[in-house]
Structures are given as C-alpha cells and as structure tokens.
Short mmCIF file of C-alpha atoms in Angstrom, two decimals:
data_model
loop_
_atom_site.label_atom_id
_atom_site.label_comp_id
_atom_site.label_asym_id
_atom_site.label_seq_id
_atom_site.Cartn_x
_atom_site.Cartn_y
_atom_site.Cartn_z
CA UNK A 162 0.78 -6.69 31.88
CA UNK A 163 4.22 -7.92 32.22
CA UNK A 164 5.37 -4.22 33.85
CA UNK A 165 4.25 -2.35 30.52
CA UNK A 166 1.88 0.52 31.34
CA UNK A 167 -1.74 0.55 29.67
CA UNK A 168 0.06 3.42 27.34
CA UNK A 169 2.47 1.37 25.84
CA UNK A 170 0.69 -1.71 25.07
CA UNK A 171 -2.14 0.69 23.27
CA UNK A 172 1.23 1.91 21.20
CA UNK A 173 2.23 -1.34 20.51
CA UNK A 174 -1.24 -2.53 19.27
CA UNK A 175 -1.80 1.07 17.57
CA UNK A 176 1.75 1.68 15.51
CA UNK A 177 1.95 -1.33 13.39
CA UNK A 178 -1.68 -0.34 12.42
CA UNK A 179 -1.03 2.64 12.20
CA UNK A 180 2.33 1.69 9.45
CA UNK A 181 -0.08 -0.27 7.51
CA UNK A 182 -2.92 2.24 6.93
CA UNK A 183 0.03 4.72 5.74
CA UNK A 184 1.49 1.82 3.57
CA UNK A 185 -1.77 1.09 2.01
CA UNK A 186 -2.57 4.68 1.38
CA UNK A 187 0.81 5.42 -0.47
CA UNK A 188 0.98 2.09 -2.42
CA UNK A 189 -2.73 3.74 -3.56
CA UNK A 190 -1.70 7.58 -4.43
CA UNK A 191 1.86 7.20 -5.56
CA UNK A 192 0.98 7.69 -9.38
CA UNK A 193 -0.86 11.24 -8.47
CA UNK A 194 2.68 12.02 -6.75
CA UNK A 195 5.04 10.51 -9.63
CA UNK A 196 3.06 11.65 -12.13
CA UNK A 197 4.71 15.08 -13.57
CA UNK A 198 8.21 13.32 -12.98
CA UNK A 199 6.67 10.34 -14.94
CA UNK A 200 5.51 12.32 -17.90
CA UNK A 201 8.69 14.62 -18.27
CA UNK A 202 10.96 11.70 -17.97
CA UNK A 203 8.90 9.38 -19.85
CA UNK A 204 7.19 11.75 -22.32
CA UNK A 205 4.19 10.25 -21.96
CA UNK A 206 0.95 11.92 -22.88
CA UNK A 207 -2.29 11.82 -20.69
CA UNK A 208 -3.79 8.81 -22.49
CA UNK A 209 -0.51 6.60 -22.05
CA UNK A 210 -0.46 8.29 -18.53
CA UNK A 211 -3.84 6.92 -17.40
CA UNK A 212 -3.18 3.74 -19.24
CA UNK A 213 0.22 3.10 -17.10
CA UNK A 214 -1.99 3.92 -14.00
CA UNK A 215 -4.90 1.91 -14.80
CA UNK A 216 -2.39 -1.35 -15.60
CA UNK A 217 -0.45 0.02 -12.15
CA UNK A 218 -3.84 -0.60 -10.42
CA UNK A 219 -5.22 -3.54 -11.91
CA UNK A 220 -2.21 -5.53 -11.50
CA UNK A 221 -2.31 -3.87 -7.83
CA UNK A 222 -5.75 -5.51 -7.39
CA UNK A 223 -5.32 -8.51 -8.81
CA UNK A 224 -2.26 -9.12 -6.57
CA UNK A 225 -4.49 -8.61 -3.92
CA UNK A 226 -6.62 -12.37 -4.29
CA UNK A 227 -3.45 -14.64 -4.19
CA UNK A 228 -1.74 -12.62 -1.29
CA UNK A 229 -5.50 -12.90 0.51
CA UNK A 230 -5.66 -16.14 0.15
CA UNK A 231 -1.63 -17.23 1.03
CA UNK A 232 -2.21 -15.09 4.71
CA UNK A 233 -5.59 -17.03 5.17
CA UNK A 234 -3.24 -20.39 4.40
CA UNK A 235 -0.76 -19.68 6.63
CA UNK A 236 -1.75 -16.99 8.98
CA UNK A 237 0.72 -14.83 11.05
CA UNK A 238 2.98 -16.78 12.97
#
C-alpha cells in the first residue's frame, strides 16, 4: 500500500465522501437556516418565502440533469 497504513487509506477514501454528504446536505437545508435573516432583511411574507424556496429548489433540481449528464461525459480524471 505504498507505506500508508490500512487507517489512512480508509481516511482517504472516507473524507472526501464524507465532504460531499455534508455539502449536499447544506446546499439542501440552507433556506430553513437563512430563513428569519431572509424575511427581516427582505420583508418577505410566508407566501413569497415559500415561493423563493420552492424556485431555490427547482432550479436546484433542474441543475441537477445537465451536471449528471456533463460527469457521465467526461468522468473524473
């Protein structure tokens, strides 16, 4: 194993993992966090509030298709 211990080539395999889960789960909750600071600087009300979430995930979804198929194109290299 190139003098790495079994330890650190688990960490190696594990953290970037690890980086994306936490990524993907704060890309998906950061409204729920910056909502009060959106709706006292913005003063929005709860309908423009859910409407600014629901265009926040939609677009968030959408993005999703091209960027699949762009890393099935070109893969990691």
């Amino acid at each position: 194993m190139d003098g790495l211990s079994r330890r650190q080539v688990a960490l190696r395999i594990l953290l970037p993992f690890a980086a994306g889960y936490f990524l993907s789960y704060l890309f998906r909750t950061i409204n729920a966090v910056l909502s009060p600071d959106l709706v006292r600087e913005l003063n929005l009300a709860a309908d423009d509030l859910g409407l600014l979430t629901a265009a926040y995930f939609i677009t968030f979804g959408v993005a999703q298709l091209p960027l699949g198929l762009l890393l099935d194109r070109y893969g990691p290299r």
